[in-house]
Short mmCIF file of C-alpha atoms in Angstrom, two decimals:
data_model
loop_
_atom_site.label_atom_id
_atom_site.label_comp_id
_atom_site.label_asym_id
_atom_site.label_seq_id
_atom_site.Cartn_x
_atom_site.Cartn_y
_atom_site.Cartn_z
CA ILE A 1 30.22 23.37 58.64
CA GLU A 2 31.65 20.10 56.91
CA TYR A 3 30.40 16.82 56.58
CA GLN A 4 31.80 14.47 59.98
CA PRO A 5 31.44 11.26 60.04
CA ASP A 6 33.38 10.82 63.05
CA LEU A 7 30.61 12.91 65.01
CA LEU A 8 28.11 10.84 64.05
CA ALA A 9 29.44 7.55 64.15
CA VAL A 10 30.02 8.39 68.33
CA ARG A 11 26.67 6.48 69.09
CA GLU A 12 24.40 5.62 66.02
CA ASP A 13 21.03 5.74 67.79
CA ALA A 14 21.78 8.53 69.79
CA ALA A 15 19.98 11.34 67.84
CA VAL A 16 22.83 13.91 70.18
CA VAL A 17 25.08 12.93 67.52
CA GLY A 18 23.50 14.39 65.18
CA GLY A 19 23.77 18.45 65.80
CA LYS A 20 20.08 20.00 65.50
CA LEU A 21 17.14 17.81 66.96
CA ILE A 22 13.56 18.62 66.97
CA GLY A 23 11.31 16.41 69.02
CA LYS A 24 8.38 15.51 67.42
CA GLY A 25 6.25 12.97 69.48
CA ASN A 26 8.92 10.98 70.44
CA LYS A 27 10.42 9.96 67.38
CA ILE A 28 13.68 12.32 67.32
CA THR A 29 14.97 13.96 63.73
CA GLY A 30 19.10 15.15 64.12
CA GLY A 31 21.21 17.03 60.98
CA ILE A 32 24.25 18.13 60.85
CA TYR A 33 22.70 22.35 59.79
CA THR A 34 24.85 24.99 58.81
CA ALA A 35 24.90 28.67 60.24
CA GLU A 36 21.42 29.79 58.07
CA GLY A 37 20.24 26.89 59.28
CA LEU A 38 20.92 24.82 56.31
CA PRO A 39 20.50 20.74 55.98
CA ILE A 40 23.81 19.07 55.26
CA TYR A 41 22.97 15.50 56.95
CA GLN A 42 19.55 14.96 58.16
CA GLY A 43 18.42 11.35 59.18
CA LEU A 44 15.92 10.31 61.67
CA HIS A 45 17.57 8.23 64.88
CA LYS A 46 15.98 5.64 67.61
CA GLU A 47 12.79 6.23 69.23
CA TYR A 48 13.37 7.50 72.68
CA SER A 49 10.23 8.27 74.70
CA GLY A 50 9.68 11.91 76.10
CA TYR A 51 11.53 14.62 74.51
CA MET A 52 14.86 14.38 73.90
CA HIS A 53 16.95 17.67 73.28
CA ARG A 54 17.57 20.09 70.78
CA ALA A 55 22.03 20.68 70.27
CA SER A 56 23.05 23.28 67.49
CA LEU A 57 26.33 22.41 65.87
CA GLN A 58 29.12 24.94 65.73
CA GLN A 59 30.67 27.26 63.49
CA GLU A 60 33.56 24.30 62.36
CA ALA A 61 31.81 21.83 64.94
CA GLU A 62 34.41 23.02 68.00
CA VAL A 63 30.71 23.31 70.53
CA ILE A 64 27.59 21.83 70.62
CA ASP A 65 26.21 24.11 72.38
CA ILE A 66 22.59 21.21 74.41
CA ARG A 67 19.03 23.58 74.52
CA CYS A 68 17.30 20.98 77.53
CA MET A 69 14.08 19.87 76.74
CA LYS A 70 12.19 17.82 78.76
CA ALA A 71 14.79 15.69 81.65
CA SER A 72 13.76 11.72 79.75
CA ARG A 73 16.32 9.40 81.52
CA GLN A 74 16.49 8.35 78.47
CA ALA A 75 18.04 11.47 77.25
CA GLU A 76 20.18 12.02 80.03
CA THR A 77 22.09 8.60 79.43
CA ILE A 78 22.94 8.71 76.24
CA LEU A 79 24.54 12.53 76.33
CA GLU A 80 25.98 11.37 80.10
CA ASP A 81 28.05 8.06 77.24
CA LEU A 82 28.93 11.21 75.37
CA ILE A 83 31.23 13.30 77.92
CA GLY A 84 33.98 13.83 76.85
CA HIS A 85 34.14 13.58 73.44
CA PRO A 86 35.67 16.64 71.43
CA TYR A 87 32.58 17.81 70.24
CA LEU A 88 30.86 17.95 72.81
CA GLN A 89 31.22 21.33 75.19
CA HIS A 90 29.58 23.54 77.06
CA PRO A 91 29.61 26.39 75.79
CA VAL A 92 30.42 28.95 78.82
CA THR A 93 32.68 26.44 80.60
CA GLY A 94 34.33 24.82 78.35
CA LYS A 95 33.68 20.94 79.95
CA PHE A 96 30.10 19.53 79.68
CA ASP A 97 28.66 18.27 82.72
CA TRP A 98 24.49 17.14 82.68
CA GLN A 99 23.52 19.69 86.12
CA ASP A 100 25.36 23.06 84.16
CA CYS A 101 23.36 22.70 80.97
CA LEU A 102 20.45 21.75 82.68
CA LYS A 103 21.41 25.38 85.17
CA GLU A 104 22.62 26.83 82.10
CA CYS A 105 21.19 26.65 78.52
CA GLY A 106 18.28 24.98 79.72
CA CYS A 107 14.85 25.37 77.46
CA ARG A 108 12.47 23.06 79.73
CA ASN A 109 9.48 22.11 78.34
CA ASP A 110 7.44 23.00 81.61
CA ARG A 111 4.02 21.40 80.70
CA ASP A 112 6.11 18.63 81.94
CA PHE A 113 6.27 19.68 85.31
CA VAL A 114 3.29 22.19 86.16
CA ASP A 115 -0.44 22.26 85.06
CA LEU A 116 0.04 26.05 82.60
CA SER A 117 -4.46 25.64 83.10
CA ARG A 118 -3.80 27.10 86.49
CA LEU A 119 -1.72 29.82 86.06
CA GLY A 120 -3.45 32.62 84.67
CA ALA A 121 -1.39 33.05 81.84
CA VAL A 122 1.31 32.24 78.90
CA VAL A 123 3.54 34.62 77.65
CA THR A 124 5.45 33.03 74.69
CA LYS A 125 8.91 33.83 73.48
CA GLY A 126 8.98 36.19 70.70
CA VAL A 127 7.66 35.62 67.07
CA ALA A 128 8.53 37.47 64.17
CA ASN A 129 6.28 37.54 61.03
CA VAL A 130 9.77 35.79 60.15
CA PRO A 131 11.72 33.73 61.59
CA TRP A 132 14.99 35.16 62.60
CA PRO A 133 17.74 32.51 63.30
CA GLY A 134 19.02 34.31 66.71
CA ASN A 135 23.05 35.04 66.78
CA PRO A 136 26.28 32.95 67.10
CA THR A 137 26.81 31.19 70.74
CA PRO A 138 27.37 31.43 73.00
CA ARG A 139 24.97 33.39 74.02
CA VAL A 140 23.55 32.02 77.72
CA ALA A 141 25.95 32.93 80.36
CA GLU A 142 25.19 32.51 84.15
CA THR A 143 26.48 35.58 86.61
CA TYR A 144 26.34 36.31 90.19
CA GLY A 145 21.86 36.33 91.16
CA GLY A 146 21.13 35.94 87.17
CA MET A 147 21.94 35.39 83.29
CA LEU A 148 22.69 37.04 80.57
CA ASN A 149 21.62 35.86 77.61
CA ALA A 150 22.08 37.39 74.15
CA ILE A 151 19.55 35.08 72.20
CA GLY A 152 18.53 37.32 69.75
CA LEU A 153 14.35 36.74 69.84
CA GLN A 154 15.59 33.56 67.45
CA ASN A 155 11.56 32.23 66.39
CA PRO A 156 10.18 29.93 64.22
CA GLY A 157 7.69 32.89 62.66
CA ILE A 158 4.14 33.53 62.97
CA ASP A 159 3.66 30.97 60.31
CA VAL A 160 4.74 27.88 62.57
CA PHE A 161 3.26 29.69 66.12
CA VAL A 162 -0.14 30.39 64.45
CA GLU A 163 -0.20 26.67 63.24
CA ARG A 164 1.66 24.74 65.96
CA ASP A 165 1.83 26.21 69.38
CA ILE A 166 -2.40 28.22 69.35
CA PRO A 167 -3.46 24.26 69.17
CA PHE A 168 -1.40 23.64 72.07
CA LEU A 169 -1.45 25.79 74.36
CA GLN A 170 -5.82 26.29 73.56
CA LYS A 171 -5.68 22.86 74.43
CA TYR A 172 -4.93 24.42 78.60
CA ASP A 173 -7.73 27.06 80.52
CA THR A 174 -5.28 29.77 80.52
CA LYS A 175 -4.80 32.60 78.45
CA ILE A 176 -2.69 33.33 75.64
CA ILE A 177 -0.85 36.02 75.16
CA VAL A 178 1.90 36.71 72.69
CA ASN A 179 5.20 38.60 72.49
CA VAL A 180 5.59 40.69 69.22
CA CYS A 181 8.79 41.49 67.85
CA GLY A 182 10.00 43.50 65.36
CA LYS A 183 12.53 45.34 63.47
CA THR A 184 10.62 47.46 62.04
CA VAL A 185 7.11 48.09 62.48
CA GLU A 186 6.29 46.50 59.48
CA ASP A 187 7.10 44.01 60.87
CA TYR A 188 5.47 44.00 63.76
CA LEU A 189 1.75 45.03 62.10
CA ALA A 190 2.59 42.28 59.78
CA VAL A 191 2.37 39.45 62.82
CA VAL A 192 -0.57 41.40 64.98
CA GLU A 193 -2.81 41.51 61.61
CA ARG A 194 -1.69 37.96 61.43
CA LEU A 195 -3.09 37.53 64.82
CA GLU A 196 -6.47 39.86 64.37
CA ASP A 197 -8.00 35.79 63.94
CA GLN A 198 -6.55 33.92 66.41
CA PRO A 199 -7.51 32.42 69.12
CA VAL A 200 -4.82 34.32 71.73
CA ASP A 201 -6.70 37.19 73.61
CA MET A 202 -3.31 39.13 74.65
CA LEU A 203 -0.65 41.64 72.38
CA GLU A 204 2.46 41.87 74.30
CA ILE A 205 5.11 43.98 71.54
CA ASN A 206 8.31 43.76 72.90
CA VAL A 207 9.78 46.80 72.07
CA SER A 208 13.52 46.80 73.18
CA CYS A 209 14.34 45.07 69.27
CA PRO A 210 16.42 47.37 67.24
CA ASN A 211 14.80 49.59 65.03
CA VAL A 212 16.32 49.23 61.60
CA LYS A 213 15.09 52.61 60.30
CA GLU A 214 16.32 54.57 63.53
CA GLY A 215 19.83 53.60 63.43
CA ALA A 216 19.07 50.05 64.75
CA ILE A 217 17.97 53.07 68.43
CA ALA A 218 15.27 50.33 70.45
CA PHE A 219 11.83 51.14 70.06
CA GLY A 220 11.73 51.96 73.40
CA GLN A 221 14.15 53.78 74.41
CA LYS A 222 12.52 56.99 73.02
CA PRO A 223 9.58 58.66 73.52
CA ASP A 224 7.95 59.08 70.59
CA SER A 225 9.53 56.36 69.08
CA LEU A 226 7.13 54.11 71.20
CA TYR A 227 4.85 56.48 71.02
CA ASP A 228 4.44 55.09 67.33
CA ILE A 229 4.49 52.15 67.46
CA THR A 230 2.08 51.70 70.38
CA SER A 231 -0.68 53.80 68.36
CA GLN A 232 -0.09 53.04 64.84
CA VAL A 233 -0.16 48.65 67.02
CA LYS A 234 -3.64 49.68 68.34
CA LYS A 235 -4.83 50.75 65.12
CA LYS A 236 -4.33 47.05 64.06
CA ALA A 237 -4.79 45.06 66.28
CA LYS A 238 -7.90 42.95 67.29
CA GLN A 239 -6.89 41.92 71.15
CA PRO A 240 -5.67 44.42 74.31
CA VAL A 241 -2.43 45.29 73.61
CA ILE A 242 0.53 44.97 76.29
CA MET A 243 3.41 46.73 75.60
CA LYS A 244 6.38 45.45 77.16
CA LEU A 245 9.38 48.36 78.68
CA SER A 246 12.59 48.18 78.47
CA PRO A 247 15.39 49.39 81.39
CA ASN A 248 17.21 50.77 79.70
CA VAL A 249 16.26 54.95 79.46
CA THR A 250 16.57 57.67 81.83
CA ASP A 251 13.22 57.69 83.43
CA ILE A 252 10.82 54.58 82.83
CA THR A 253 7.90 57.25 83.59
CA GLU A 254 8.73 59.89 80.39
CA MET A 255 8.13 55.88 78.46
CA ALA A 256 5.08 54.64 80.34
CA ARG A 257 3.51 58.05 79.81
CA ALA A 258 4.29 57.67 76.47
CA ALA A 259 2.89 54.72 75.57
CA GLU A 260 -0.64 54.42 78.26
CA ALA A 261 -0.64 58.21 75.84
CA ALA A 262 -0.92 56.23 72.60
CA GLY A 263 -3.51 53.71 73.33
CA ALA A 264 -1.64 50.74 75.34
CA ASP A 265 -4.23 48.96 77.09
CA ALA A 266 -1.42 47.70 80.01
CA LEU A 267 2.59 47.79 80.51
CA SER A 268 4.78 44.94 81.39
CA MET A 269 8.47 45.98 83.12
CA ILE A 270 10.72 45.25 82.99
CA ASN A 271 12.90 44.25 80.25
CA THR A 272 16.69 43.18 80.62
CA ILE A 273 18.73 45.52 81.70
CA THR A 274 22.29 45.44 78.90
CA GLY A 275 25.19 44.32 80.58
CA MET A 276 27.78 42.33 79.80
CA LYS A 277 30.48 39.08 80.75
CA ILE A 278 34.07 38.83 80.27
CA ASP A 279 36.28 35.13 80.34
CA ILE A 280 39.68 36.20 82.60
CA HIS A 281 41.60 32.99 82.17
CA LYS A 282 40.24 33.50 78.11
CA ARG A 283 40.51 37.23 77.88
CA LYS A 284 37.01 37.30 75.27
CA PHE A 285 33.84 37.55 76.30
CA ALA A 286 31.59 34.57 77.31
CA LEU A 287 28.69 35.61 75.47
CA ALA A 288 29.29 36.36 71.60
CA ASN A 289 27.58 39.52 71.64
CA LYS A 290 29.20 40.64 74.40
CA THR A 291 26.79 42.17 75.81
CA GLY A 292 23.53 40.20 76.47
CA GLY A 293 19.93 40.91 79.12
CA LEU A 294 20.45 40.98 82.19
CA SER A 295 17.92 38.62 84.17
CA GLY A 296 16.87 37.03 87.12
CA PRO A 297 17.50 37.86 91.02
CA ALA A 298 19.09 40.35 90.60
CA ILE A 299 17.45 42.55 88.95
CA LYS A 300 14.51 42.44 91.25
CA PRO A 301 15.29 45.33 93.02
CA VAL A 302 15.80 48.23 90.11
CA ALA A 303 12.07 46.16 88.39
CA VAL A 304 10.55 47.18 91.79
CA ARG A 305 11.55 50.57 91.66
CA MET A 306 10.20 51.28 87.67
CA VAL A 307 7.12 49.61 88.63
CA TYR A 308 6.33 52.11 91.67
CA GLN A 309 7.43 54.62 89.01
CA ALA A 310 5.47 54.39 86.75
CA ALA A 311 2.38 52.72 88.44
CA ARG A 312 2.49 56.62 90.07
CA ALA A 313 3.18 58.22 87.02
CA VAL A 314 0.00 56.35 84.78
CA LYS A 315 -3.31 54.56 84.92
CA ILE A 316 -3.48 52.30 82.75
CA PRO A 317 -2.62 48.47 84.71
CA ILE A 318 0.96 46.93 85.16
CA ILE A 319 1.94 43.55 85.12
CA GLY A 320 5.12 42.89 87.43
CA MET A 321 8.43 41.27 85.97
CA GLY A 322 12.15 41.32 86.70
CA GLY A 323 13.47 38.34 89.48
CA ILE A 324 10.54 36.60 90.58
CA ALA A 325 11.65 34.33 92.45
CA ASN A 326 9.22 32.75 95.16
CA ALA A 327 6.32 34.73 96.57
CA GLU A 328 7.32 37.41 98.71
CA ASP A 329 9.32 38.38 95.53
CA ALA A 330 5.92 38.76 93.70
CA ILE A 331 3.80 40.37 97.08
CA GLU A 332 6.81 42.88 96.70
CA PHE A 333 5.36 44.03 93.32
CA LEU A 334 1.48 43.70 94.05
CA LEU A 335 2.74 46.31 96.54
CA ALA A 336 4.86 48.76 94.81
CA GLY A 337 2.07 49.23 91.62
CA ALA A 338 1.75 45.86 89.33
CA SER A 339 -1.88 43.97 88.93
CA ALA A 340 -0.41 40.86 87.77
CA VAL A 341 3.23 39.11 87.99
CA ALA A 342 5.05 37.13 85.44
CA VAL A 343 7.97 34.62 85.62
CA GLY A 344 10.82 34.53 83.26
CA ALA A 345 14.47 33.08 83.97
CA MET A 346 13.85 31.59 87.57
CA ASN A 347 11.43 28.72 85.34
CA PHE A 348 15.66 27.46 84.08
CA VAL A 349 16.12 27.37 87.99
CA ASN A 350 12.84 25.74 89.38
CA PRO A 351 10.50 25.08 86.71
CA TYR A 352 8.25 24.52 89.60
CA THR A 353 8.21 28.34 90.37
CA THR A 354 5.08 29.96 89.10
CA VAL A 355 3.04 27.39 90.73
CA GLU A 356 4.55 27.88 94.26
CA VAL A 357 4.41 32.01 93.19
CA ALA A 358 0.46 31.35 92.97
CA GLU A 359 0.30 29.48 96.24
CA GLY A 360 2.37 31.36 98.50
CA ILE A 361 0.69 35.11 97.19
CA GLU A 362 -3.08 32.42 98.78
CA ALA A 363 -0.77 31.67 101.97
CA TYR A 364 -0.03 35.47 103.11
CA MET A 365 -3.52 36.44 102.41
CA GLU A 366 -4.76 34.20 104.35
CA ARG A 367 -2.58 34.89 107.08
CA TYR A 368 -2.64 38.32 107.06
CA GLY A 369 -7.19 37.84 106.58
CA ILE A 370 -6.67 39.40 102.97
CA GLY A 371 -9.84 38.46 101.34
CA ASP A 372 -9.76 39.72 97.42
CA VAL A 373 -5.84 40.19 95.85
CA ALA A 374 -6.35 44.17 94.74
CA GLU A 375 -6.21 45.06 97.61
CA LEU A 376 -2.29 44.18 97.69
CA ILE A 377 -1.82 46.05 95.61
CA GLY A 378 -0.44 50.14 95.51
CA ALA A 379 -0.83 48.86 99.08
CA VAL A 380 2.67 50.61 100.13
CA GLU A 381 2.84 52.70 102.92
CA SER A 382 4.09 56.06 101.84
#
């Protein structure tokens, strides 16, 4: 990517023209970066209250993929002023629209909407032993009843996570569950060992990552591979281990049994379902990666079915997830056999979803005279 003085001149006091933004308190650092993250231009722009927006300049400066954080009025005004600029195109629609940006590319800072202390736990995004740049954009696309993503588990690496994110999460009265990812068993173990003396409550092992030593087949797609990584993680982990199962398998019960046999303390399921979307007008894939993980309400019936099957195959607890949008969805998972539930994609649509689900479950229990949520677990009539 070449230095673009005209891009930087669009709005001198607007950090969004810089290409990649990282909020530091009220100060926004902007710059143009290569695909590898190397800075070509960096500069400190005018201060604005609240968090701004993070953007990454794409190849040949054709697209800026906006990742929305807090929807501060100042940031919204800046973006509205820049609508129509050729460099500011939506990575999916080809147009720039503030609401589309929130809906399809949103990466909101939910602490500004929800008191995290009201949640039973916060599960982080995947953390690797080294920083991962993620996949090329576009990497998010809207679908009927959900969304496809091929983020590629972009993350800053375990060192940054320990120094920056754990202290932030410690401010809240909630459990911290760290999602761990890797490309080899050794990668996973490096993160697990790094976390052994950290104030985190549980580890969630993302076995949907491709195993580079086994022809890129995901760790969670073969029972023997799943058993191996589960047992090795358990030998090193100081915290309880949750194995996050992939739905992209022939028999979910076989995978659940393998994880349990290897010593897993709990299961979380399901991860995203592999899907694809094609732009018929451009005759191009909607995602640069071609395929992506489908999440959102569209996958809920599949997720409920798999939780039901797994709950009858193993004795360890299951955290149910996959398309939960409201309390009714969450209660379905509980009745199917989940001991707890988690909300993912719907946080992009409604950042209050988690609290609304918790309150809705409580209202349901009061309505039907249920004194303990445990009475709901696996209570569906056969």
